[in-house]
Backbone as a printed PyTorch tensor [residue, N CA C, xyz], in Angstrom:
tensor([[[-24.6610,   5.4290,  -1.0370],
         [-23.7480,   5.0690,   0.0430],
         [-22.9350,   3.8340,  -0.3730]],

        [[-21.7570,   3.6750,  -0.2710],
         [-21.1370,   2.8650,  -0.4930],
         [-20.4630,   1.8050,   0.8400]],

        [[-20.3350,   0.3910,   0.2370],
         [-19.9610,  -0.0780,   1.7420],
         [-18.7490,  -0.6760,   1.3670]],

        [[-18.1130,  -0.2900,   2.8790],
         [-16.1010,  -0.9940,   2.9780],
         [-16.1350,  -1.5130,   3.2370]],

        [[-15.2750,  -2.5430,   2.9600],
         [-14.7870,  -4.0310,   3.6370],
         [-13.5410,  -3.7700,   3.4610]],

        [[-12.9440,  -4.3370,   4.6110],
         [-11.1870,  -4.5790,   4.3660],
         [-10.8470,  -5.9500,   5.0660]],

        [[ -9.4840,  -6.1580,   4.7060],
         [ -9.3540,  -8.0770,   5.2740],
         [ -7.4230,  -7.4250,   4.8520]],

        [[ -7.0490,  -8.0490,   5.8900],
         [ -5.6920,  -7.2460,   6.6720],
         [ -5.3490,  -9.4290,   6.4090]],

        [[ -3.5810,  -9.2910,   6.4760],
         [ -3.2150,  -9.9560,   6.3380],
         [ -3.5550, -11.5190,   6.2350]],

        [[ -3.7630, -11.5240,   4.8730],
         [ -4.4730, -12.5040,   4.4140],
         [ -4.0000, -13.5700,   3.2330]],

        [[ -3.9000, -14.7200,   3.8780],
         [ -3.1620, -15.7860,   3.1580],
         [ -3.7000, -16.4020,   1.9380]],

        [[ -2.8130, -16.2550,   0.5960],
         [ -3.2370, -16.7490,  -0.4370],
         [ -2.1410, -17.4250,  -1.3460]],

        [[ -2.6230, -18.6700,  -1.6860],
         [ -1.3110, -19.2210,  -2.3930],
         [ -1.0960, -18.7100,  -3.4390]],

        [[ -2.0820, -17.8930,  -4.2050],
         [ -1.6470, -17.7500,  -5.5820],
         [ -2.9620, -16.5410,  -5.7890]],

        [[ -3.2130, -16.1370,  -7.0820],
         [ -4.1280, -15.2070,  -7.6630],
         [ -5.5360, -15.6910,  -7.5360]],

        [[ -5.9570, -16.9080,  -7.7460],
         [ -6.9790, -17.0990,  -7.7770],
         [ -7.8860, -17.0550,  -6.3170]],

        [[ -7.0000, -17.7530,  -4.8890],
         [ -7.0990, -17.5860,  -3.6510],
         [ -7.2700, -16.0010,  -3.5020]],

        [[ -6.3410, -15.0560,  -4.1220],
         [ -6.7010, -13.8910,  -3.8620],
         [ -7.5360, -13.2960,  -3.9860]],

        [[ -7.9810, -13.3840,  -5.2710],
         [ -9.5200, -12.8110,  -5.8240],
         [-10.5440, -13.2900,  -4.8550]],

        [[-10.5970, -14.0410,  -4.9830],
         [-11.7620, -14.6410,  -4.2740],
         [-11.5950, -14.3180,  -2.7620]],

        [[ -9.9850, -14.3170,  -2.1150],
         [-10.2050, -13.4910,  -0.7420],
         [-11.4730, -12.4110,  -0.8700]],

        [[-10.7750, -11.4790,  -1.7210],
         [-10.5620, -10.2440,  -2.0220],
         [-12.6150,  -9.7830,  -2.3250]],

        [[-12.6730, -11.0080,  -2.4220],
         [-14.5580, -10.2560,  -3.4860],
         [-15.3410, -10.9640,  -2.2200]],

        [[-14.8500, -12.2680,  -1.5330],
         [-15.2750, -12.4100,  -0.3050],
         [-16.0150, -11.5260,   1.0260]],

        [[-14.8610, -10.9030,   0.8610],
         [-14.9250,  -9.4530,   1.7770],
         [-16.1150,  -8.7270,   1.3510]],

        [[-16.1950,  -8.5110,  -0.0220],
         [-17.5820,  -7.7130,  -0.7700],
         [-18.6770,  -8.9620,  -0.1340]],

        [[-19.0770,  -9.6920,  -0.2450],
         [-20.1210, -10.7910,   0.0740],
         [-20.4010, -10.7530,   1.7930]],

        [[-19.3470, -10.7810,   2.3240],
         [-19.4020, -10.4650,   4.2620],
         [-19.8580,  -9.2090,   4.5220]],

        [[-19.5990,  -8.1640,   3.2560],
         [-20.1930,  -7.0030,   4.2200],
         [-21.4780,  -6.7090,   3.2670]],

        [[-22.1530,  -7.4470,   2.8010],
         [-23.7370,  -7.2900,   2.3200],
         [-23.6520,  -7.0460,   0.8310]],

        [[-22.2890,  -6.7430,   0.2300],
         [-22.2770,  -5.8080,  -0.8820],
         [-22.4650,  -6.3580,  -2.2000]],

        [[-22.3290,  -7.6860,  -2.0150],
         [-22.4300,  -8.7170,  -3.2900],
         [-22.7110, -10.3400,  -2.9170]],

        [[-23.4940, -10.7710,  -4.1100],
         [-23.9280, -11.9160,  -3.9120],
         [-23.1690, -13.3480,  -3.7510]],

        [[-23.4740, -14.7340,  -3.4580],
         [-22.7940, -15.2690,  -2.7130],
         [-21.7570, -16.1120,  -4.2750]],

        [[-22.1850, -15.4320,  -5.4160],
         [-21.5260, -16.0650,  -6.7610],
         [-20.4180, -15.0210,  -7.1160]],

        [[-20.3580, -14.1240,  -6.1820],
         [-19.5830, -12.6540,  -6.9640],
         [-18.0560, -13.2120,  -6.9580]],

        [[-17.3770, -14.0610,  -5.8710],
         [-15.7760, -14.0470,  -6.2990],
         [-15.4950, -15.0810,  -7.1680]],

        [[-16.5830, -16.1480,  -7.4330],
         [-16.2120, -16.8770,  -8.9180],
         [-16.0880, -16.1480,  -9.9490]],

        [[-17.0580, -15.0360, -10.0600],
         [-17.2010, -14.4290, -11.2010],
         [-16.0530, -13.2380, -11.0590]],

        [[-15.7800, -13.0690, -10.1880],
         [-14.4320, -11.9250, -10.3830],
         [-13.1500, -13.4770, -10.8230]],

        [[-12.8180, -14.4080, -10.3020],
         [-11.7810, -15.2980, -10.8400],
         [-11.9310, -15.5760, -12.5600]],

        [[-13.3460, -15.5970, -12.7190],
         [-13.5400, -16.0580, -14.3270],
         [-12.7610, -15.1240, -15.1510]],

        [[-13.5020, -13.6260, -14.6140],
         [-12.7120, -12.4190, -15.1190],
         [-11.0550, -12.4480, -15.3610]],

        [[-10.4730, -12.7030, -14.6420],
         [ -9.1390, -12.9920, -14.5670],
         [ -8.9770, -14.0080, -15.9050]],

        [[ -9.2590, -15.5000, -15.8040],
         [ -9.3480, -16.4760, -16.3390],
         [ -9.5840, -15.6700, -17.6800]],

        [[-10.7050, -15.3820, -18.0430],
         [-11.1470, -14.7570, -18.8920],
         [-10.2310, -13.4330, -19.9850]],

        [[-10.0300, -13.1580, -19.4210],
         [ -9.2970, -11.5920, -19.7390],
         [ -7.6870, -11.2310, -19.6910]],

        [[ -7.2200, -12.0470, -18.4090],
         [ -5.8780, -12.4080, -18.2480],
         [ -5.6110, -11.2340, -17.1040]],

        [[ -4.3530, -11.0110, -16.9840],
         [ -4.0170,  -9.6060, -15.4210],
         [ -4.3330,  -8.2890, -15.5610]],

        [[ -5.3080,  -8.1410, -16.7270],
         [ -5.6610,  -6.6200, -16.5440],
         [ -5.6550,  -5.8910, -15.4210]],

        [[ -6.1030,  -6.7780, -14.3490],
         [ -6.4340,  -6.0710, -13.5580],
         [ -5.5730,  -5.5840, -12.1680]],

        [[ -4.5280,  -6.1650, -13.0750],
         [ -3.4770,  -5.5480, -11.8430],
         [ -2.6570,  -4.2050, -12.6220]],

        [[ -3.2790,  -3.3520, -11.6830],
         [ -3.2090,  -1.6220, -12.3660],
         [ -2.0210,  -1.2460, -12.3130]],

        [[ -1.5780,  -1.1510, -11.2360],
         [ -0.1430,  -0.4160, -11.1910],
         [  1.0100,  -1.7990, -10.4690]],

        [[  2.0560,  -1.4130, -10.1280],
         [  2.7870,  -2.1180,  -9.2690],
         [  2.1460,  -2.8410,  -7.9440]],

        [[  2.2550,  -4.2660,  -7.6570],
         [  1.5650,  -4.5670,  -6.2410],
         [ -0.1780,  -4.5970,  -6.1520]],

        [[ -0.7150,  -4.1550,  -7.1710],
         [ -2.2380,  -3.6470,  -7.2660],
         [ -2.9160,  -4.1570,  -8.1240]],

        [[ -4.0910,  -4.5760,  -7.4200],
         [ -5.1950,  -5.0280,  -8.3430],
         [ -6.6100,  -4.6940,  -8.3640]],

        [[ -7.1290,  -4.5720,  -8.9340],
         [ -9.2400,  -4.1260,  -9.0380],
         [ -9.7510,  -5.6320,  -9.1500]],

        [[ -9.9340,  -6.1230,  -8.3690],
         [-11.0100,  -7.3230,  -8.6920],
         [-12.0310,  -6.7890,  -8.8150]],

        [[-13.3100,  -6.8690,  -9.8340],
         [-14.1960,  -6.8070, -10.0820],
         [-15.1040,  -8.0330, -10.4440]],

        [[-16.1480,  -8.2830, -11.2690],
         [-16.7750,  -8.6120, -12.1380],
         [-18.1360,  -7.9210, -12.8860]],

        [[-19.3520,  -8.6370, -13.5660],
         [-20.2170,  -7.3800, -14.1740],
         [-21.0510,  -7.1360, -13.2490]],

        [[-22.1100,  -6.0440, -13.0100],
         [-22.9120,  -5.8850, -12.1740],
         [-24.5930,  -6.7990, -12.1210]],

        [[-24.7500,  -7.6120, -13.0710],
         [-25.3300,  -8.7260, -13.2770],
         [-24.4820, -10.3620, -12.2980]],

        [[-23.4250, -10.1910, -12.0550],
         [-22.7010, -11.2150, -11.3520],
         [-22.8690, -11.4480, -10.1060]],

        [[-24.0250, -10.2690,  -9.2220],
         [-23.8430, -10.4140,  -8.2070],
         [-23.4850,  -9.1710,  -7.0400]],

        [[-23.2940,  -8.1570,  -7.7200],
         [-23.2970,  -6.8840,  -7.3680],
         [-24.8810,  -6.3150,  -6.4350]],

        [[-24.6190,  -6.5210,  -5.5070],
         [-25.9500,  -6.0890,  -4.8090],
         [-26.3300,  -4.8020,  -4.0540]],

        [[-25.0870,  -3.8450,  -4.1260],
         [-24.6460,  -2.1620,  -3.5930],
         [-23.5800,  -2.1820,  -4.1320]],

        [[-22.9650,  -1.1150,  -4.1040],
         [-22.0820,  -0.1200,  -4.7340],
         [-20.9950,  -0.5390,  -3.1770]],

        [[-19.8610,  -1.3740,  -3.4960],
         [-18.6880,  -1.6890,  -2.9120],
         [-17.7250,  -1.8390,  -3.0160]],

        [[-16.3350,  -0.8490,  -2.0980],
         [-15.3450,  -1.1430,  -2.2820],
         [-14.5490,  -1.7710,  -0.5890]],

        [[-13.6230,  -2.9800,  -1.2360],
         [-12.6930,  -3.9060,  -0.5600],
         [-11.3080,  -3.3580,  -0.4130]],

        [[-10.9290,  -3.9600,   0.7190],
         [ -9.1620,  -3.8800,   0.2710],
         [ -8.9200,  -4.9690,   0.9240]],

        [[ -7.9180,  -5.8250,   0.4370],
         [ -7.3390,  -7.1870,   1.2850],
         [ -5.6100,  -7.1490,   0.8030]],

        [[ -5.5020,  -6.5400,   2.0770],
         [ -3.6860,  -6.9570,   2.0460],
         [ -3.2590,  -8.5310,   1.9810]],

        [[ -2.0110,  -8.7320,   1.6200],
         [ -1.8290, -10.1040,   1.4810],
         [ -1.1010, -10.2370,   2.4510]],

        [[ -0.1600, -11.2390,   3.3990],
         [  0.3220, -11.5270,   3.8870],
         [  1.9100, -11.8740,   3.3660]],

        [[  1.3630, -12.2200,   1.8950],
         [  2.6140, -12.3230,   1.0010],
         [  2.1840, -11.8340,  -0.2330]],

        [[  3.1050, -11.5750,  -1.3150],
         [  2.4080, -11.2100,  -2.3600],
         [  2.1390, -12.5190,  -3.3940]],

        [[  1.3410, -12.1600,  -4.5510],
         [  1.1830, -13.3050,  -5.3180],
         [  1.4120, -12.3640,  -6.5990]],

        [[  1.3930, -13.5460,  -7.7860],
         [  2.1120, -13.5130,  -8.7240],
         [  0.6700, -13.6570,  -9.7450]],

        [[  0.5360, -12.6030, -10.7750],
         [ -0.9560, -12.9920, -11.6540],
         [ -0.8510, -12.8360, -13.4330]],

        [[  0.9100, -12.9270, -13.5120],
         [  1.5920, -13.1780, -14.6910],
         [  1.2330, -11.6710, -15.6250]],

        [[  1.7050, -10.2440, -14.6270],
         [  1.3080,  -9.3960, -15.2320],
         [  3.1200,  -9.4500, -15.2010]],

        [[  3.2090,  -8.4000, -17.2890],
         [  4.4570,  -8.2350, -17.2980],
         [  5.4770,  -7.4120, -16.4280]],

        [[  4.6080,  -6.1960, -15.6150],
         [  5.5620,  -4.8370, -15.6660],
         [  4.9480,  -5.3390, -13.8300]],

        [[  3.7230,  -5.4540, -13.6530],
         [  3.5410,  -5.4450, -11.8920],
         [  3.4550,  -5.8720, -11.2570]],

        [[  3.9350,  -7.1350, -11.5610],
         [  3.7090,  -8.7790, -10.3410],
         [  4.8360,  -7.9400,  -9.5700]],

        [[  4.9660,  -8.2950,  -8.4720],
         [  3.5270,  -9.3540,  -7.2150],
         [  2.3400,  -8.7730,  -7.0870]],

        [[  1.6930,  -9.3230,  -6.4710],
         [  0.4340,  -8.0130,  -6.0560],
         [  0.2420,  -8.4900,  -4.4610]],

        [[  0.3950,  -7.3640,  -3.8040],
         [  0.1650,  -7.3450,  -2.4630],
         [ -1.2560,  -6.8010,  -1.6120]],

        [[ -1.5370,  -6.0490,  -2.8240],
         [ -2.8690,  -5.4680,  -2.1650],
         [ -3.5780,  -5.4030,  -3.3890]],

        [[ -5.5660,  -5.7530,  -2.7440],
         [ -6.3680,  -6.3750,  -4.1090],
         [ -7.1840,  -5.0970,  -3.3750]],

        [[ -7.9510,  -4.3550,  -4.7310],
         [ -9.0220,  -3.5990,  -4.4180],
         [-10.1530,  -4.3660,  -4.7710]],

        [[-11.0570,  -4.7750,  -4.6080],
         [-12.4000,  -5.4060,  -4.4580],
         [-13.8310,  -4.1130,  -4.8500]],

        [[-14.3480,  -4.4580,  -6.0890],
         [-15.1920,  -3.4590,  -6.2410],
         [-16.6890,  -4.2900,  -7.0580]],

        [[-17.8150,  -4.1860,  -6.4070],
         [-18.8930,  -4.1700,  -7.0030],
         [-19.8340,  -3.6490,  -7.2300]],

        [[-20.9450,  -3.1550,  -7.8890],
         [-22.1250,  -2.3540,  -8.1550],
         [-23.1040,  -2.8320,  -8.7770]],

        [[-24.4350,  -2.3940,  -8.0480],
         [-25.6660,  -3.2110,  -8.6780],
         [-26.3420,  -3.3590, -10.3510]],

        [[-25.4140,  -1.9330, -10.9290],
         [-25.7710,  -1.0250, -12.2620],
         [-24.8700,  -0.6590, -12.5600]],

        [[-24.9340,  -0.6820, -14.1410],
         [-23.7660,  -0.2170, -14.4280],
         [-23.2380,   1.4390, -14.7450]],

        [[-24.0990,   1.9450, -13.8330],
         [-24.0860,   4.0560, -13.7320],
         [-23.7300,   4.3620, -12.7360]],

        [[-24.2840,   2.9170, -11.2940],
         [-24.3320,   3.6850, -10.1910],
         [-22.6090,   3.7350,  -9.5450]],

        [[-21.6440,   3.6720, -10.0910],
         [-20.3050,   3.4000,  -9.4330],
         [-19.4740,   4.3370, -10.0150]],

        [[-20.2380,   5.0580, -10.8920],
         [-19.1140,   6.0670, -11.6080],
         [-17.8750,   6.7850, -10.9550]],

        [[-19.3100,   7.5320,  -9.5960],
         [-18.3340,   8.8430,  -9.1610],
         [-17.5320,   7.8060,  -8.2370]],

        [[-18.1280,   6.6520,  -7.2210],
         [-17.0870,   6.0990,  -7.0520],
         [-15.5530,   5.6450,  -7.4620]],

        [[-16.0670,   5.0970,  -8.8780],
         [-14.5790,   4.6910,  -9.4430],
         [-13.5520,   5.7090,  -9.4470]],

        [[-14.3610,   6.7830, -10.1230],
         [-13.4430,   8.5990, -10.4020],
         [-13.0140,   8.8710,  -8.8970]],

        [[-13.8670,   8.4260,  -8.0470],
         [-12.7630,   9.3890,  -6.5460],
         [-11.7270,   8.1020,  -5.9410]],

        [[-12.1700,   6.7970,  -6.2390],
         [-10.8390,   5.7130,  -6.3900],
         [ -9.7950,   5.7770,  -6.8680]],

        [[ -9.9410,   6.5660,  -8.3600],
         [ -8.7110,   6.5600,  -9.3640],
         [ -8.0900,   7.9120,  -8.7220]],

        [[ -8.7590,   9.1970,  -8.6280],
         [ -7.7360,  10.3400,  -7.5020],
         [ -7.2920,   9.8530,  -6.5590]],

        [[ -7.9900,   8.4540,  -6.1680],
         [ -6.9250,   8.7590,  -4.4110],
         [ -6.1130,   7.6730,  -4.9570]],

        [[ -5.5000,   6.8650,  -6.0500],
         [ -4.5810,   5.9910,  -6.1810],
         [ -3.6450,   7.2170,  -6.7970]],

        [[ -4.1900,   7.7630,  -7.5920],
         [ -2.9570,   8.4210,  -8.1780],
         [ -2.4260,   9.6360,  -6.8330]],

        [[ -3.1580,  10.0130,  -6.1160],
         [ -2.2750,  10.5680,  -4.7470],
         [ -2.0560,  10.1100,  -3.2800]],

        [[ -1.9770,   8.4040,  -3.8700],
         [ -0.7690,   8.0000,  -2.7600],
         [ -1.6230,   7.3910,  -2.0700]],

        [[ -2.8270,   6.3850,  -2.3360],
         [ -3.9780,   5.7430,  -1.9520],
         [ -3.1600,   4.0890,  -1.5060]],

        [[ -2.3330,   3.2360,  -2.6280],
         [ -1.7210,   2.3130,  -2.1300],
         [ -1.0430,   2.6800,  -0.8940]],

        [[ -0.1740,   2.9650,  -0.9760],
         [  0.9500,   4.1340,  -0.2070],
         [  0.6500,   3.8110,   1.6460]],

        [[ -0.7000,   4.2390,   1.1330],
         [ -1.4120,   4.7970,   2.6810],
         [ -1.8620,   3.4350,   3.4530]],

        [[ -2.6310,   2.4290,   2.0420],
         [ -2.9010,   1.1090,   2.8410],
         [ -1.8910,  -0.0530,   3.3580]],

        [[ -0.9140,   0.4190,   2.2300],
         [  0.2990,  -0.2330,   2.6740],
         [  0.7170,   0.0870,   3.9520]],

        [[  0.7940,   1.5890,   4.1730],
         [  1.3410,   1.5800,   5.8590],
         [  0.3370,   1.3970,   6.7880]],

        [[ -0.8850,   1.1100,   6.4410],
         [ -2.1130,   1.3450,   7.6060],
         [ -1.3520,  -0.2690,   8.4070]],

        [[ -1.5370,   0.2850,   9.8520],
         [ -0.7020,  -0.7570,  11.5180],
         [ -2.4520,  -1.8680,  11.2530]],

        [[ -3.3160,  -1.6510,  10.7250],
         [ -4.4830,  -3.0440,  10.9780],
         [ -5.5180,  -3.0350,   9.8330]],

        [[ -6.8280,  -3.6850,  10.1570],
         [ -7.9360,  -3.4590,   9.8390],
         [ -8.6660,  -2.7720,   9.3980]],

        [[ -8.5430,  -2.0440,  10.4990],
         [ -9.8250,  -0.9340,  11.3860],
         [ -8.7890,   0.4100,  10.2690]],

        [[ -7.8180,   0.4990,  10.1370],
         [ -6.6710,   1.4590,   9.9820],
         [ -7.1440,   1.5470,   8.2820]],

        [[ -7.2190,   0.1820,   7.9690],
         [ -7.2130,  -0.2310,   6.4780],
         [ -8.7860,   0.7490,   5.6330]],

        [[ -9.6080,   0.1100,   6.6620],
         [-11.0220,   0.7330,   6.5030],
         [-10.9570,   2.5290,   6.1450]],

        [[-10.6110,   3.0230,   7.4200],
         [-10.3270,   4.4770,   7.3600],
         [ -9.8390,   4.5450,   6.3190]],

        [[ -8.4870,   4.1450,   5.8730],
         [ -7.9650,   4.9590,   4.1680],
         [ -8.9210,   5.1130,   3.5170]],

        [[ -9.2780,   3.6180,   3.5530],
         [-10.4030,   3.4860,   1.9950],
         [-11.9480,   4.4930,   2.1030]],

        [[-12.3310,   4.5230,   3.7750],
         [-12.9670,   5.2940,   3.5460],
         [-12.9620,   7.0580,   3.1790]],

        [[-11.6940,   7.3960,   3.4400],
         [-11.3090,   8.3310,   3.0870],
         [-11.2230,   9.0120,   1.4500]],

        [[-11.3850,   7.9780,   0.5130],
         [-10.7230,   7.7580,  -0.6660],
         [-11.9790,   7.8690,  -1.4050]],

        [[-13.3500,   7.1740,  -0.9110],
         [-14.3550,   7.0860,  -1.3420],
         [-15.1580,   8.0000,  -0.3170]],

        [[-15.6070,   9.4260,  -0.7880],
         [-16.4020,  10.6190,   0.0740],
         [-17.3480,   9.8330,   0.5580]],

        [[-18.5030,   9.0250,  -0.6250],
         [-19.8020,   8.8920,  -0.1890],
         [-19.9980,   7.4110,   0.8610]],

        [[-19.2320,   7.0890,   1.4240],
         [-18.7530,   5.9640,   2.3790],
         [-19.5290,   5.9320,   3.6810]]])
């Protein structure tokens, strides 16, 4: 079973505020430990904007040793977008938030994440009117929810 969190217009000055919105949300709803959005910022720090996938979009993660305590996915719209010095997809307006206790147990998750981005998964959170609205996509996106 996997658990959602979503966080609807949400103020961040920059990338690092975001992440850490963004893995926050994983920590409020049980899904990760109380070290998990440092360790998703290090990642960044670490690695540089990989993780902003497409246009507007990002996967915050970190490893499943960081703090991963269930199998979770986030979404946190921004209020504005921020900037995470990717060449082709700055701004990023919306952060996906993902953690897992192991590194097997998130597979089929990730695989039914990556189908519903490639058919119109941003798309949908972008127009979701709230919260509650935000939740539904994502739970939609992820079956075992």
């Amino acid at each position: 079973m996997t658990v959602i969190a979503a966080n609807d217009d949400v103020a961040a000055r920059d990338w690092r505020e975001a992440v850490r919105e963004a893995a926050s949300a994983l920590v409020a709803a049980g899904a990760a430990g109380e070290g998990y959005p440092a360790a998703c910022e290090r990642v960044v720090e670490e690695n540089g904007p990989y993780i902003v996938l497409t246009k507007g979009l990002a996967l915050v993660h970190a490893r499943p040793e960081d703090g991963g305590l269930a199998v979770g996915v986030g979404v946190t719209r921004l209020a504005a977008p921020v900037e995470f010095g990717h060449p082709d997809n700055d701004p990023v307006d919306l952060l996906l938030a993902f953690c897992t206790p192991d590194p097997d147990a998130h597979v089929g998750t990730l695989a039914a994440l990556a189908r519903s981005l490639s058919g119109g998964l941003a798309d949908r959170l972008r127009a979701a009117p709230g919260r509650e609205e935000l939740a539904g996509a994502l739970k939609e996106a992820v079956p075992d929810a």
